[in-house]
Short mmCIF file of C-alpha atoms and ligand atoms in Angstrom, two decimals:
data_model
loop_
_atom_site.label_atom_id
_atom_site.label_comp_id
_atom_site.label_asym_id
_atom_site.label_seq_id
_atom_site.Cartn_x
_atom_site.Cartn_y
_atom_site.Cartn_z
CA MET G 41 232.17 -18.89 45.12
CA ILE G 42 235.09 -21.33 45.38
CA GLU G 43 238.35 -19.58 44.35
CA LEU G 44 241.23 -21.29 42.59
CA LYS G 45 244.69 -20.70 43.95
CA GLN G 46 247.80 -20.55 41.82
CA ARG G 47 249.64 -23.84 41.85
CA VAL G 48 252.58 -25.12 39.83
CA PHE G 49 252.88 -28.74 38.67
CA SER G 50 255.46 -30.39 36.45
CA GLY G 51 257.12 -33.74 35.89
CA VAL G 52 260.14 -35.50 34.44
CA GLN G 53 260.23 -39.10 33.20
CA PRO G 54 262.67 -41.46 34.92
CA THR G 55 264.00 -42.92 31.69
CA GLY G 56 267.72 -42.37 32.35
CA ASN G 57 270.30 -39.99 30.84
CA LEU G 58 268.94 -36.80 32.45
CA HIS G 59 270.62 -34.06 30.45
CA LEU G 60 271.36 -30.37 30.21
CA GLY G 61 268.14 -29.78 28.21
CA ASN G 62 266.05 -31.26 31.03
CA TYR G 63 267.92 -29.07 33.47
CA LEU G 64 267.88 -25.75 31.61
CA GLY G 65 264.44 -26.18 30.01
CA ALA G 66 262.68 -27.56 33.07
CA ILE G 67 264.36 -28.42 36.38
CA ALA G 68 266.19 -25.08 36.81
CA ARG G 69 262.90 -23.30 36.09
CA PHE G 70 261.15 -25.50 38.68
CA ALA G 71 263.59 -24.28 41.32
CA GLU G 72 263.01 -20.62 40.41
CA LEU G 73 259.25 -20.88 40.89
CA GLN G 74 259.54 -21.99 44.51
CA ASN G 75 259.65 -18.50 45.92
CA SER G 76 256.50 -17.28 44.22
CA HIS G 77 254.30 -20.40 44.04
CA GLU G 78 253.17 -23.55 45.77
CA CYS G 79 254.96 -26.23 43.70
CA ILE G 80 254.40 -29.94 43.09
CA TYR G 81 257.16 -31.78 41.21
CA CYS G 82 256.59 -35.34 40.14
CA VAL G 83 258.80 -38.16 38.90
CA VAL G 84 256.43 -39.61 36.32
CA ASP G 85 257.15 -43.33 36.50
CA LEU G 86 253.78 -44.31 35.00
CA HIS G 87 254.69 -42.30 31.92
CA ALA G 88 258.07 -44.02 31.70
CA ILE G 89 256.51 -47.48 31.43
CA THR G 90 254.60 -46.57 28.27
CA VAL G 91 257.85 -47.87 26.75
CA TRP G 92 259.28 -51.03 28.39
CA GLN G 93 261.65 -50.26 31.26
CA ASP G 94 263.93 -52.65 33.04
CA PRO G 95 262.46 -52.69 36.61
CA ALA G 96 265.82 -52.24 38.40
CA SER G 97 266.75 -49.35 36.10
CA LEU G 98 263.32 -47.76 36.58
CA ALA G 99 263.77 -47.69 40.36
CA HIS G 100 267.31 -46.32 39.99
CA ASN G 101 266.21 -43.65 37.50
CA THR G 102 263.26 -42.62 39.69
CA ARG G 103 265.66 -41.95 42.55
CA GLU G 104 268.05 -40.17 40.20
CA VAL G 105 265.41 -37.68 39.00
CA THR G 106 264.50 -37.10 42.65
CA ALA G 107 268.17 -36.45 43.41
CA ALA G 108 268.34 -34.01 40.48
CA TYR G 109 265.34 -32.07 41.79
CA ILE G 110 266.93 -31.74 45.21
CA ALA G 111 270.43 -31.00 43.87
CA ALA G 112 268.92 -28.23 41.71
CA GLY G 113 267.70 -26.62 44.92
CA ILE G 114 264.04 -27.66 45.14
CA ASN G 115 263.06 -27.84 48.80
CA PRO G 116 261.04 -31.01 49.47
CA GLN G 117 259.75 -29.71 52.80
CA ASP G 118 258.31 -26.44 51.56
CA HIS G 119 257.10 -28.01 48.30
CA ILE G 120 256.19 -31.51 47.16
CA ILE G 121 258.46 -34.03 45.42
CA PHE G 122 257.04 -37.51 44.82
CA ASN G 123 256.71 -40.30 42.27
CA GLN G 124 253.49 -40.57 40.33
CA SER G 125 252.63 -44.23 40.96
CA GLN G 126 252.29 -43.60 44.72
CA VAL G 127 249.23 -41.42 44.14
CA ALA G 128 246.56 -43.58 42.51
CA GLU G 129 244.34 -40.62 41.67
CA HIS G 130 246.58 -39.78 38.67
CA ALA G 131 245.64 -43.05 36.98
CA GLU G 132 241.99 -42.80 38.05
CA LEU G 133 241.53 -39.32 36.63
CA ALA G 134 243.43 -40.41 33.51
CA TRP G 135 240.70 -42.99 32.90
CA MET G 136 238.09 -40.28 33.19
CA PHE G 137 240.05 -38.27 30.62
CA ASN G 138 240.35 -41.28 28.32
CA CYS G 139 236.59 -40.84 28.12
CA THR G 140 236.81 -37.04 27.68
CA ALA G 141 239.57 -36.70 25.06
CA ARG G 142 238.69 -37.54 21.45
CA ILE G 143 240.66 -39.97 19.30
CA GLY G 144 241.09 -37.21 16.71
CA TRP G 145 242.86 -35.06 19.29
CA LEU G 146 245.35 -37.78 20.17
CA ASN G 147 245.94 -38.57 16.51
CA ARG G 148 247.46 -35.12 16.10
CA MET G 149 250.12 -35.59 18.79
CA THR G 150 253.53 -35.29 17.13
CA GLN G 151 255.37 -36.87 20.06
CA PHE G 152 253.39 -40.10 19.66
CA LYS G 153 254.15 -40.15 15.95
CA GLU G 154 257.87 -39.65 16.64
CA LYS G 155 258.08 -42.19 19.45
CA ALA G 156 255.95 -44.86 17.80
CA GLY G 157 257.83 -44.42 14.51
CA LYS G 158 256.86 -46.57 11.54
CA ASN G 159 255.75 -49.47 13.68
CA ARG G 160 252.70 -47.76 15.15
CA GLU G 161 250.64 -50.96 15.41
CA ASN G 162 253.21 -52.27 17.85
CA ALA G 163 253.29 -49.24 20.20
CA SER G 164 251.64 -49.66 23.60
CA VAL G 165 248.13 -48.32 24.17
CA GLY G 166 249.68 -46.40 27.07
CA LEU G 167 252.01 -44.51 24.74
CA TYR G 168 249.01 -43.41 22.68
CA ALA G 169 246.94 -42.34 25.71
CA TYR G 170 249.99 -40.74 27.37
CA PRO G 171 248.74 -37.11 26.96
CA ASN G 172 245.54 -37.95 28.86
CA LEU G 173 247.59 -39.13 31.84
CA MET G 174 249.64 -35.96 31.58
CA ALA G 175 246.44 -33.87 31.74
CA ALA G 176 245.39 -35.87 34.78
CA ASP G 177 248.76 -35.26 36.48
CA ILE G 178 248.20 -31.54 36.26
CA LEU G 179 244.47 -31.33 36.81
CA VAL G 180 244.22 -33.74 39.74
CA TYR G 181 245.88 -30.87 41.66
CA ARG G 182 243.88 -28.24 39.75
CA ALA G 183 247.29 -26.77 38.95
CA THR G 184 247.31 -23.47 37.08
CA HIS G 185 250.92 -23.19 35.82
CA VAL G 186 253.16 -25.80 34.20
CA PRO G 187 256.86 -25.10 33.54
CA VAL G 188 258.09 -27.23 30.61
CA GLY G 189 260.44 -27.20 27.64
CA GLU G 190 259.17 -26.29 24.18
CA ASP G 191 258.59 -29.94 23.19
CA GLN G 192 255.70 -30.27 25.68
CA LYS G 193 253.68 -27.36 24.30
CA GLN G 194 251.29 -29.50 22.26
CA HIS G 195 250.58 -31.78 25.22
CA LEU G 196 249.79 -28.74 27.35
CA GLU G 197 247.36 -27.47 24.73
CA LEU G 198 245.64 -30.84 24.84
CA SER G 199 245.43 -30.61 28.65
CA ARG G 200 243.63 -27.31 28.24
CA ASP G 201 241.22 -28.83 25.70
CA ILE G 202 240.49 -31.70 28.07
CA ALA G 203 239.87 -29.34 31.02
CA GLN G 204 237.57 -27.22 28.85
CA LYS G 205 235.59 -30.19 27.55
CA PHE G 206 235.16 -31.65 31.03
CA ASN G 207 233.94 -28.25 32.28
CA ASN G 208 231.46 -28.08 29.37
CA ASP G 209 230.30 -31.70 29.53
CA PHE G 210 229.37 -31.32 33.20
CA SER G 211 228.68 -27.58 33.39
CA GLU G 212 225.36 -27.99 35.20
CA GLN G 213 226.70 -30.31 37.90
CA ILE G 214 229.79 -28.16 38.34
CA ALA G 215 227.72 -25.00 38.83
CA ASP G 216 225.42 -26.84 41.26
CA LEU G 217 228.46 -27.61 43.41
CA GLY G 218 229.28 -23.90 43.61
CA TYR G 219 232.07 -23.59 41.03
CA ASN G 220 231.20 -20.51 39.02
CA ASP G 221 234.21 -20.63 36.74
CA GLY G 222 234.34 -24.29 35.73
CA PHE G 223 235.86 -27.05 37.84
CA PHE G 224 239.26 -27.40 36.21
CA PRO G 225 241.49 -24.41 35.47
CA LEU G 226 242.96 -24.21 31.95
CA PRO G 227 246.62 -24.79 32.88
CA GLU G 228 249.09 -22.30 31.47
CA PRO G 229 252.39 -23.51 30.05
CA LEU G 230 255.44 -21.63 31.31
CA ILE G 231 258.00 -21.97 28.51
CA THR G 232 260.58 -19.37 29.40
CA GLY G 233 264.27 -18.53 29.25
CA PRO G 234 266.94 -18.84 26.55
CA ALA G 235 267.04 -22.67 26.62
CA THR G 236 263.49 -23.94 26.09
CA ARG G 237 264.80 -26.17 23.31
CA VAL G 238 268.40 -27.28 23.80
CA MET G 239 269.68 -29.02 20.68
CA SER G 240 271.98 -32.03 20.23
CA LEU G 241 275.68 -31.16 20.43
CA ARG G 242 276.24 -33.33 17.33
CA ASP G 243 273.40 -32.03 15.16
CA GLY G 244 271.86 -28.59 15.62
CA SER G 245 268.65 -29.67 13.90
CA LYS G 246 267.81 -32.37 16.49
CA LYS G 247 266.78 -31.72 20.07
CA MET G 248 269.04 -32.93 22.88
CA SER G 249 267.40 -36.16 23.98
CA LYS G 250 267.73 -38.95 26.54
CA SER G 251 267.34 -41.55 23.83
CA ASP G 252 269.96 -40.32 21.32
CA PRO G 253 272.32 -43.28 20.80
CA SER G 254 275.33 -40.92 20.81
CA ASP G 255 276.35 -39.95 24.35
CA LEU G 256 278.37 -37.10 22.78
CA SER G 257 275.08 -35.49 21.72
CA ARG G 258 274.19 -34.49 25.28
CA ILE G 259 275.69 -33.39 28.58
CA ASN G 260 274.33 -35.70 31.26
CA LEU G 261 273.74 -34.30 34.73
CA THR G 262 275.99 -37.05 36.08
CA ASP G 263 278.94 -36.25 33.73
CA ASP G 264 282.21 -35.30 35.46
CA ALA G 265 284.24 -32.21 34.54
CA ASP G 266 286.47 -34.04 32.02
CA THR G 267 283.48 -35.52 30.22
CA ILE G 268 281.69 -32.16 30.08
CA ALA G 269 284.85 -30.56 28.66
CA LYS G 270 285.32 -33.31 26.07
CA LYS G 271 281.69 -33.10 24.87
CA ILE G 272 281.77 -29.32 24.51
CA ARG G 273 285.12 -29.41 22.67
CA LYS G 274 283.72 -32.02 20.28
CA ALA G 275 280.43 -30.16 19.77
CA LYS G 276 279.68 -29.50 16.12
CA THR G 277 280.16 -25.87 15.01
CA ASP G 278 280.71 -23.95 11.76
CA PRO G 279 283.90 -22.21 10.61
CA GLU G 280 282.73 -18.59 11.13
CA PRO G 281 283.48 -16.58 14.30
CA LEU G 282 280.53 -15.69 16.55
CA PRO G 283 278.37 -12.78 15.36
CA SER G 284 277.87 -9.71 17.56
CA GLU G 285 274.06 -9.81 17.36
CA THR G 286 271.46 -12.57 17.52
CA ASP G 287 270.38 -11.84 13.92
CA GLY G 288 273.72 -13.24 12.83
CA LEU G 289 272.82 -16.65 14.33
CA LYS G 290 270.13 -17.26 11.69
CA GLY G 291 270.91 -20.37 9.67
CA ARG G 292 273.65 -21.34 12.16
CA PRO G 293 271.81 -23.79 14.45
CA GLU G 294 274.91 -25.15 16.20
CA ALA G 295 276.21 -21.66 17.02
CA GLU G 296 272.75 -20.60 18.17
CA ASN G 297 272.54 -23.64 20.45
CA LEU G 298 275.89 -23.05 22.15
CA VAL G 299 275.08 -19.36 22.65
CA GLY G 300 271.67 -20.32 24.13
CA ILE G 301 273.32 -22.78 26.52
CA PHE G 302 275.89 -20.16 27.54
CA ALA G 303 273.13 -17.62 28.12
CA ALA G 304 271.02 -19.99 30.21
CA LEU G 305 273.96 -21.13 32.34
CA SER G 306 275.16 -17.59 32.99
CA GLY G 307 271.71 -16.09 33.57
CA ALA G 308 272.19 -13.62 30.70
CA SER G 309 270.29 -13.18 27.42
CA ALA G 310 271.72 -14.37 24.08
CA ASP G 311 272.15 -10.69 23.11
CA GLU G 312 274.28 -10.06 26.18
CA VAL G 313 276.41 -13.13 25.50
CA LEU G 314 277.09 -11.95 21.94
CA ARG G 315 277.89 -8.46 23.11
CA THR G 316 280.83 -9.90 25.07
CA HIS G 317 281.75 -12.83 22.80
CA GLY G 318 280.91 -11.50 19.31
CA GLY G 319 283.87 -11.95 16.97
CA ALA G 320 285.36 -14.80 19.05
CA GLN G 321 286.49 -18.03 17.39
CA PHE G 322 284.74 -21.18 18.59
CA SER G 323 287.96 -22.51 20.11
CA SER G 324 288.02 -19.70 22.68
CA PHE G 325 284.23 -19.50 23.13
CA LYS G 326 284.10 -23.23 23.78
CA GLN G 327 286.78 -22.92 26.44
CA ASP G 328 284.72 -20.23 28.21
CA LEU G 329 281.65 -22.45 27.89
CA VAL G 330 283.56 -25.42 29.37
CA ASN G 331 284.57 -23.31 32.38
CA LEU G 332 281.02 -22.05 32.87
CA ALA G 333 279.38 -25.47 32.42
CA VAL G 334 281.79 -27.16 34.82
CA GLU G 335 281.28 -24.39 37.38
CA LYS G 336 277.46 -24.61 37.20
CA MET G 337 276.83 -28.29 36.51
CA GLY G 338 279.73 -29.84 38.46
CA PRO G 339 278.24 -29.18 41.92
CA ILE G 340 274.81 -30.46 40.82
CA GLY G 341 276.29 -33.75 39.58
CA ALA G 342 278.34 -34.12 42.78
CA GLU G 343 275.30 -33.46 44.98
CA MET G 344 273.24 -35.99 43.00
CA GLN G 345 275.95 -38.57 43.53
CA LYS G 346 275.95 -37.90 47.26
CA LEU G 347 272.16 -38.15 47.50
CA MET G 348 272.18 -41.41 45.51
CA ASP G 349 274.41 -42.97 48.17
CA ASP G 350 271.48 -42.85 50.59
CA THR G 351 268.50 -44.35 48.79
CA ALA G 352 266.53 -44.74 52.04
CA HIS G 353 266.60 -40.96 52.45
CA ILE G 354 265.39 -40.43 48.87
CA ASP G 355 262.60 -42.99 49.31
CA ALA G 356 261.51 -41.26 52.53
CA ILE G 357 261.27 -37.93 50.67
CA LEU G 358 259.17 -39.57 47.94
CA GLY G 359 256.91 -41.25 50.51
CA ASP G 360 256.37 -38.06 52.46
CA GLY G 361 255.75 -36.07 49.26
CA ALA G 362 253.27 -38.68 48.03
CA ALA G 363 251.29 -38.53 51.28
CA ARG G 364 251.01 -34.75 50.98
CA ALA G 365 250.19 -34.95 47.26
CA ARG G 366 247.40 -37.43 48.02
CA GLU G 367 245.86 -34.99 50.49
CA ILE G 368 245.37 -32.56 47.63
CA ALA G 369 244.47 -35.07 44.92
CA ALA G 370 241.96 -37.20 46.84
CA PRO G 371 239.35 -34.45 47.46
CA VAL G 372 239.69 -33.21 43.86
CA TYR G 373 239.06 -36.69 42.51
CA ALA G 374 236.19 -37.22 44.99
CA GLU G 375 234.62 -34.07 43.56
CA VAL G 376 235.12 -35.38 40.00
CA LYS G 377 233.22 -38.54 40.97
CA LYS G 378 230.40 -36.48 42.39
CA ILE G 379 230.28 -34.33 39.26
CA ALA G 380 230.20 -37.35 36.95
CA GLY G 381 227.66 -39.33 39.01
CA LEU G 382 230.01 -42.07 40.17
CA ILE G 383 228.76 -43.24 43.57
CA ALA G 384 231.58 -43.02 46.12
P1 LIG S 541 260.58 -35.40 29.69
O1 LIG S 541 260.87 -36.35 30.79
O2 LIG S 541 260.80 -35.84 28.29
O3 LIG S 541 261.39 -34.05 29.89
C1 LIG S 541 261.37 -33.37 31.13
C2 LIG S 541 261.36 -31.87 30.90
O4 LIG S 541 262.54 -31.49 30.16
C3 LIG S 541 262.16 -30.73 29.02
N1 LIG S 541 263.12 -31.02 27.94
C4 LIG S 541 263.85 -30.09 27.31
N2 LIG S 541 263.92 -28.75 27.47
C5 LIG S 541 264.79 -28.08 26.67
N3 LIG S 541 265.58 -28.69 25.73
C6 LIG S 541 265.52 -30.03 25.54
N4 LIG S 541 266.30 -30.62 24.63
C7 LIG S 541 264.62 -30.79 26.36
N5 LIG S 541 264.33 -32.12 26.44
C8 LIG S 541 263.40 -32.22 27.41
C9 LIG S 541 260.77 -31.20 28.67
O5 LIG S 541 260.07 -30.24 27.90
C10 LIG S 541 260.16 -31.39 30.04
O6 LIG S 541 259.67 -30.17 30.55
N6 LIG S 541 255.60 -35.56 29.19
C11 LIG S 541 256.68 -34.99 29.99
C12 LIG S 541 256.60 -35.33 31.47
C13 LIG S 541 255.29 -35.06 32.11
C14 LIG S 541 254.78 -33.79 32.47
C15 LIG S 541 253.52 -34.03 33.08
C16 LIG S 541 255.28 -32.49 32.34
C17 LIG S 541 254.38 -35.99 32.47
N7 LIG S 541 253.31 -35.39 33.07
C18 LIG S 541 252.74 -33.00 33.54
C19 LIG S 541 254.48 -31.44 32.84
C20 LIG S 541 253.22 -31.71 33.42
C21 LIG S 541 258.00 -35.53 29.45
O7 LIG S 541 258.04 -36.54 28.82
O8 LIG S 541 259.08 -34.83 29.85
#
């Protein structure tokens, strides 16, 4: 019997404005998993181009996400960091999955509805088929665990449906090749910690997002200390002091968001944060949050800046990572071809 080993895969789109939500919900979690798992972290440039990207900005942003991974402490020697377009098997398996996934499944994807907006007829075909490529990203490594923020949950469920349908559609061929438990694992989402959904600093009902037109809505990983301080001081709040227990945050989305950010940055739970800060006015809590955010995020921004000064070094890391990623992906895709009857 061929055993599956535990493997982590995740990705971030190089679409600019990397922010605190990306860091706390995803990249910081990526770094934590290094000690317990074999990890593959991808800069998903093929996903980015589902919406038009200026080519020079795309290259810059690809290097910037790479720099963020490294500045967050991910070790590119022990694990793999690479950009998606260098490993052709992602796109090849995505085509296979275009033929596995059903139109009805994709029609339910809320992210497509949000991104395409009212003008759906004018969205790219790639934006619609995006979740199939995402399933291919994960499954071309037969990855078992996927750390993501809350907003990717539905896409992960679709990846599981695709893996399951592929396993069922070809169950006989898969068993003949010696896989007793299906060919693809059903990848598990890892949505953990107090900041799986960081909200906009200007509107506690909207998630913090790269595409929000207001720069004050997010803390960018490249923001300097003064900018971080200004954005936190201007963050929307309500007039009440902080409650002493998390129950008291109900109906107070802005307060809940700042407490969640504080908790994630300090490595405490929201309950612990409120135990020490309950009863505080926002003016003093915000000052503590400024100090904490500058202490934690400042060095990451500075390290990213330093790494971005040497693009040849970043490109070498991506090239090396891609070569190692291909070594895993190529035999998996070769097996998929065998399973499906595509002559190699
Ligand atoms: P992307 O580039 O939009 O976001 C990267 C990661 O950041 C998380 N995130 C957040 N977490 C908490 N609060 C927020 N406000 C917030 N905003 C974003 C996202 O959940 C994500 O984990 N489709 C993916 C990229 C992708 C991928 C994959 C992920 C492509 N292929 C395969 C995992 C596995 C995306 O657009 O992420």
